[in-house]
Coordinates of C-alpha atoms in Angstrom, one line a residue:
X24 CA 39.6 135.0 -127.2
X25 CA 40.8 133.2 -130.4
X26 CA 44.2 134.0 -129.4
X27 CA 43.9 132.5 -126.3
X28 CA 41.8 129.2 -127.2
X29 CA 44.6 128.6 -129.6
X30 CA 47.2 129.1 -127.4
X31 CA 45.6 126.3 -125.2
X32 CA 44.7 124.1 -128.0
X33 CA 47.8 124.5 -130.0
X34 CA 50.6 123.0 -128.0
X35 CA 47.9 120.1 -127.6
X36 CA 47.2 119.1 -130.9
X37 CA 49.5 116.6 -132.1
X38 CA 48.6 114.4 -129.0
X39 CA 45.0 114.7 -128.9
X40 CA 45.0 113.5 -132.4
X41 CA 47.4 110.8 -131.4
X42 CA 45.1 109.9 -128.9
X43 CA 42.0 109.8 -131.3
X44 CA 43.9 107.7 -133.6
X45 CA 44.8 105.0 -130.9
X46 CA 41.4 104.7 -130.0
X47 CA 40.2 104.2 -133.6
X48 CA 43.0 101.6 -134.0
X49 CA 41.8 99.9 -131.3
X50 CA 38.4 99.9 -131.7
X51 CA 39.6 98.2 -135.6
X52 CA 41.6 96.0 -133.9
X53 CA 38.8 94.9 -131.6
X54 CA 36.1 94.7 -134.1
X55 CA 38.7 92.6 -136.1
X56 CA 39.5 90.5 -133.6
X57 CA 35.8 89.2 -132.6
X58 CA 35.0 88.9 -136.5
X59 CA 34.2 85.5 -137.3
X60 CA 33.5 84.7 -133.3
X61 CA 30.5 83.4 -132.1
X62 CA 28.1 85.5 -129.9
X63 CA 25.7 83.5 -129.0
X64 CA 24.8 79.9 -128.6
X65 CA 21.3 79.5 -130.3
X66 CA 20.5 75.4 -129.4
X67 CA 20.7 74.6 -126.2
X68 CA 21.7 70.8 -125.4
X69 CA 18.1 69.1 -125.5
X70 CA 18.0 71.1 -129.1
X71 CA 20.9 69.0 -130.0
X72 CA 20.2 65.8 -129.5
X73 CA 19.0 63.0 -132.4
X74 CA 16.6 60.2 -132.3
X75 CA 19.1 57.9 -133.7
X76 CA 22.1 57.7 -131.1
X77 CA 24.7 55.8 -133.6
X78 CA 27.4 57.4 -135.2
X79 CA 27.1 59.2 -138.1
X80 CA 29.5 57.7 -140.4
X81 CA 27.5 54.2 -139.8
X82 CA 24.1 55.9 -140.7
X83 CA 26.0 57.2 -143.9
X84 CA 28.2 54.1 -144.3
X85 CA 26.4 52.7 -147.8
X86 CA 25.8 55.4 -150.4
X87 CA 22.0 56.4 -151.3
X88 CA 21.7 57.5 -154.1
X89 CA 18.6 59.1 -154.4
X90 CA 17.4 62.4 -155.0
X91 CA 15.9 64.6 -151.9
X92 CA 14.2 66.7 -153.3
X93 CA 11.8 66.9 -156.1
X94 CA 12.3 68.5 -159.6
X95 CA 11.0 72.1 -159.1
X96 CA 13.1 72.5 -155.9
X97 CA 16.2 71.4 -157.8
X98 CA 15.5 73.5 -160.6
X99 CA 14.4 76.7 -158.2
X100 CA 18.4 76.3 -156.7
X101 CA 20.1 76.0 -159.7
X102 CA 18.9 78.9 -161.0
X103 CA 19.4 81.0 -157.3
X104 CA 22.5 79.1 -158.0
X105 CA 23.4 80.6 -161.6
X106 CA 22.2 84.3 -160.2
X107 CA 24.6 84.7 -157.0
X108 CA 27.8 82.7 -158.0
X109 CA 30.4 83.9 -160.4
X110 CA 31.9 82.0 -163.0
X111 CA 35.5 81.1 -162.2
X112 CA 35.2 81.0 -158.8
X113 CA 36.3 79.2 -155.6
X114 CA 33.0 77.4 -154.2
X115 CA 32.8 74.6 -150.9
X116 CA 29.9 72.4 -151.4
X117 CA 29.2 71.0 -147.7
X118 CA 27.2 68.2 -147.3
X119 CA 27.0 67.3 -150.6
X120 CA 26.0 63.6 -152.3
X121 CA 26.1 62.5 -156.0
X122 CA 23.5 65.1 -157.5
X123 CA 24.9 68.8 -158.1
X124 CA 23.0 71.7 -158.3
X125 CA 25.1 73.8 -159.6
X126 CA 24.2 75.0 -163.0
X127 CA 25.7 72.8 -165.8
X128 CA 26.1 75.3 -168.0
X129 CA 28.7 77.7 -165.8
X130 CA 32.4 77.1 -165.5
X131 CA 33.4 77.7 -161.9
X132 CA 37.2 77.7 -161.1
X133 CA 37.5 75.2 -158.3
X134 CA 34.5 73.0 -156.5
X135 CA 35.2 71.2 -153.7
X136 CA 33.0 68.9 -151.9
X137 CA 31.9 67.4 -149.0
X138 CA 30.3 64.9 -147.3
X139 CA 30.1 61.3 -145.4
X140 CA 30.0 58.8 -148.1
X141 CA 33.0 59.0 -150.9
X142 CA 30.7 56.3 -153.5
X143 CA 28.6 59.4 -153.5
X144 CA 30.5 62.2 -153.9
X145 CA 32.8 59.9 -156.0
X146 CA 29.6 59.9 -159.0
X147 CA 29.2 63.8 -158.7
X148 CA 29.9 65.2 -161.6
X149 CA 31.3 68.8 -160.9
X150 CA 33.1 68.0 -158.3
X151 CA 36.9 68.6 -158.4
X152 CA 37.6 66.9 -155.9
X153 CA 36.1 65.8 -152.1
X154 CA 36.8 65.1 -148.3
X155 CA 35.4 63.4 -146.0
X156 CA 34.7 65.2 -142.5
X157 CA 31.8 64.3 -139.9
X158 CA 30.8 67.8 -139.1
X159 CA 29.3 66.9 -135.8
X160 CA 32.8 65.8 -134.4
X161 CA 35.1 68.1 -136.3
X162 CA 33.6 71.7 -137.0
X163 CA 37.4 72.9 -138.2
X164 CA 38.6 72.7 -142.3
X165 CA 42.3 71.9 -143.3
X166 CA 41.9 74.9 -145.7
X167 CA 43.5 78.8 -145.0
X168 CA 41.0 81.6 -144.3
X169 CA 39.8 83.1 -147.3
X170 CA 39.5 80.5 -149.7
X171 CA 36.7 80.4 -151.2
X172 CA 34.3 82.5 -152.9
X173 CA 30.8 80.5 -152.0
X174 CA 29.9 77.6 -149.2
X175 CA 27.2 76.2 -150.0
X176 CA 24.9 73.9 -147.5
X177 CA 21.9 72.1 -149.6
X178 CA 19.0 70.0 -147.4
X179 CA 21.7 68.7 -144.9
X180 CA 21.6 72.2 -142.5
X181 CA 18.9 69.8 -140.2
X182 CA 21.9 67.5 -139.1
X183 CA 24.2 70.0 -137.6
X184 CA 24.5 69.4 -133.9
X185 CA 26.9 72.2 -133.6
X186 CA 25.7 74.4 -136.4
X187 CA 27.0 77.9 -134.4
X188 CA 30.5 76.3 -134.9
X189 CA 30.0 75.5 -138.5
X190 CA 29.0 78.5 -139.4
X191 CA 31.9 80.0 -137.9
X192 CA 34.1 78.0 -139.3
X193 CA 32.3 78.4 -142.8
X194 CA 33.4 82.7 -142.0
X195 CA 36.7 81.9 -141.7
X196 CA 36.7 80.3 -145.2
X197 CA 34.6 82.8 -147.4
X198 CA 37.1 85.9 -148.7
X199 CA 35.5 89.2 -148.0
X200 CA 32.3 88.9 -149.7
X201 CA 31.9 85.5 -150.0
X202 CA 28.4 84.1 -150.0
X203 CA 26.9 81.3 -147.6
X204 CA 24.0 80.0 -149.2
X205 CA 22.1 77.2 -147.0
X206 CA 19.1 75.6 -148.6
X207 CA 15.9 73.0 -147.2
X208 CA 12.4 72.1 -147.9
X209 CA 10.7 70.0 -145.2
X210 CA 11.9 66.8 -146.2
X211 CA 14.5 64.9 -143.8
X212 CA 15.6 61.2 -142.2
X213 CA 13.9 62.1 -139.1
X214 CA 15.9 60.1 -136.6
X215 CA 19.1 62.1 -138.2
X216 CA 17.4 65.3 -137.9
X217 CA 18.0 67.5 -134.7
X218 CA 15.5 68.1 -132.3
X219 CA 15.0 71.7 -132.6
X220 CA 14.6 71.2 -136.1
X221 CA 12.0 68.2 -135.7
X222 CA 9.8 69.7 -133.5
X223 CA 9.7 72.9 -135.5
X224 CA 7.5 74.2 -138.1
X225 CA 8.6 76.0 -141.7
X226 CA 8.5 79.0 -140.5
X227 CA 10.5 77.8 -137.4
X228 CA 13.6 76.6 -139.2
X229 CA 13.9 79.4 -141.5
X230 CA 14.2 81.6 -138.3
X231 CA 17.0 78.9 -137.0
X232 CA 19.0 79.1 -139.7
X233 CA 19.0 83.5 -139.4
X234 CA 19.7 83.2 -136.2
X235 CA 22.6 80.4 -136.5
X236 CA 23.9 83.4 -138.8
X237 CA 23.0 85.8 -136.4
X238 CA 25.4 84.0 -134.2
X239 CA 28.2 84.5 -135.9
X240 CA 29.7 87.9 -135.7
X241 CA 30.3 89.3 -139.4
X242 CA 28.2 87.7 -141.6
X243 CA 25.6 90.3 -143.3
X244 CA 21.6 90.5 -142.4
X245 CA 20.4 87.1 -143.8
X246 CA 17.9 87.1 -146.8
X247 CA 15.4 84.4 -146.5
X248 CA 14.2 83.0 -150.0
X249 CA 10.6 81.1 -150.0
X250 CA 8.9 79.6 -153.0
X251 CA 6.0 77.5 -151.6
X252 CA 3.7 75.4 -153.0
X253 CA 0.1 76.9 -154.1
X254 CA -2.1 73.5 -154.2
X255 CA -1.0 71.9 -151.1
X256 CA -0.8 72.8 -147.4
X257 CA 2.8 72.3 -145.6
X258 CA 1.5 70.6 -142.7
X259 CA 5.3 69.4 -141.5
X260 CA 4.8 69.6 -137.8
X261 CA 4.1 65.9 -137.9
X262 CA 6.5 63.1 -138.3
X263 CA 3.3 61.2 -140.4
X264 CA 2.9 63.9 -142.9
X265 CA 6.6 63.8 -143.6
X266 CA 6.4 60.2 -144.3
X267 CA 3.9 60.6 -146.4
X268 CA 5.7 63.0 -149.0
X269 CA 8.9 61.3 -148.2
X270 CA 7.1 58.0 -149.9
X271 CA 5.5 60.0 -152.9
X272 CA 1.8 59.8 -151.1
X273 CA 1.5 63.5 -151.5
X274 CA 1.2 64.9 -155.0
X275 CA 2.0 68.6 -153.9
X276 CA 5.8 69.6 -154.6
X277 CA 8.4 70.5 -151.9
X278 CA 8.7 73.9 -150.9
X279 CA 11.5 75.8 -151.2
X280 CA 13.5 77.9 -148.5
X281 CA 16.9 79.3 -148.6
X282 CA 18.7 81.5 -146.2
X283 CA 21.4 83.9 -147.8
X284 CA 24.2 86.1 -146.0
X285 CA 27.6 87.4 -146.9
X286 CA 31.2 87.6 -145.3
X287 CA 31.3 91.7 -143.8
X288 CA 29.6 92.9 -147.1
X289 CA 27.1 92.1 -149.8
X290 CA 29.2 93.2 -153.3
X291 CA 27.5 94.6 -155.7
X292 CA 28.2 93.1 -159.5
X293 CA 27.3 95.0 -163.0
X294 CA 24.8 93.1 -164.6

């Protein structure tokens, strides 16, 4: 019988394993191919639209130089900040304005920044050097795939009308194991802010921002960071309760959320 089954098999062999090893190249090649796609659309058109109608870049035309967020939520990010980026490396800051996050103290290799208004980004201190790009028209980057290490997206992720693309695009520019880190707290200008976002609640948004990862084929299970106030309610379904701690009228301190995912892997660093 042994005989026999390799006297069938035998002759056999090289072309069944041939066969086996086309199909795993192709299932590679297919996997490959829809990296960095999107799956799924996750507004739909009403989700999209803003309050205020006018072009960005006239909303954005004068700088503001303000900060957006109070002192603890800064400080929580810049040290989330100094925990998941590397020195000498390769970060995109999107969205960006005059005030850096990053920590002073760290010497990264190249940090590139965007945004709307160049008197803004101009005053920013860390950055290298800046573009200007209104994400809502352009989703697509001048730079090669793979350049950098780290995108990062601080209080701005509430504008995107076309946040699947963005994050796709943002795929296509982290190397293998890059980190996307995208950061808010309930603060916003509410006309600029999407609908889908300003209807929503805190818990709401965080779950947009997974699932605008989720969209994007690729990118790791996204780790949600919250540190939230203990001596104040986050009541941000309304527009007057945002106004309020927009103004300074509420003496609690901005919560913090952040929404972390990686290109194809999470690497692991010695500590």
């Amino acid at each position: 019988m042994q005989t026999n089954l390799q006297s069938i098999y035998s002759p056999h062999l090289k072309t069944s394993t041939k066969i086996v090893s086309t199909l795993n190249e192709n299932r590679q090649t297919n996997q490959q191919s829809s990296t960095g796609k999107i799956k799924r659309l996750v507004l739909n058109q009403q989700g999209r639209t803003k309050l205020n109608i006018y072009q960005d870049q006239e909303f954005y035309a004068y700088p503001r130089l303000v900060t957006h967020v109070d002192d603890g939520f800064i400080s929580t990010l810049t040290n989330l900040y100094r925990e998941r980026l590397r020195p000498d490396t390769e970060i995109l800051d999107l969205m960006s304005s005059w005030v850096s996050h990053l920590p002073s103290d760290v010497n990264y290799k190249r940090v590139v920044g965007h945004g709307m208004n160049s008197q803004e980004l101009a005053k920013n201190p860390r950055l290298d050097y800046f573009f200007i790009k209104d994400l809502n028209k352009d989703q697509q980057f001048e730079f090669e795939s793979c350049t950098f290490d780290a995108v990062l997206c601080t209080v701005s992720v509430q504008y995107l009308q076309q946040p699947e693309k963005v994050f796709a695009e943002v795929f296509r520019l982290l190397k293998p194991g890059g980190v996307f880190i995208v950061s808010f707290s309930n603060r916003m200008f509410y006309e600029k802010a999407i609908s889908s976002w300003r209807e929503g609640t805190s818990y709401s948004r965080v779950q947009l921002v997974v699932q605008y990862f989720q969209s994007v084929e690729g990118f790791t299970e996204a780790e949600v960071i919250r540190k939230l106030p203990t001596a104040t309610n986050d009541n941000d379904k309304s527009p007057f309760d945002w106004i309020m701690r927009l103004f300074g009228l509420f003496s609690g301190s901005d919560p913090f959320y952040a929404v972390i995912a990686y290109r194809n892997f999470k690497p692991i660093h010695d500590k």
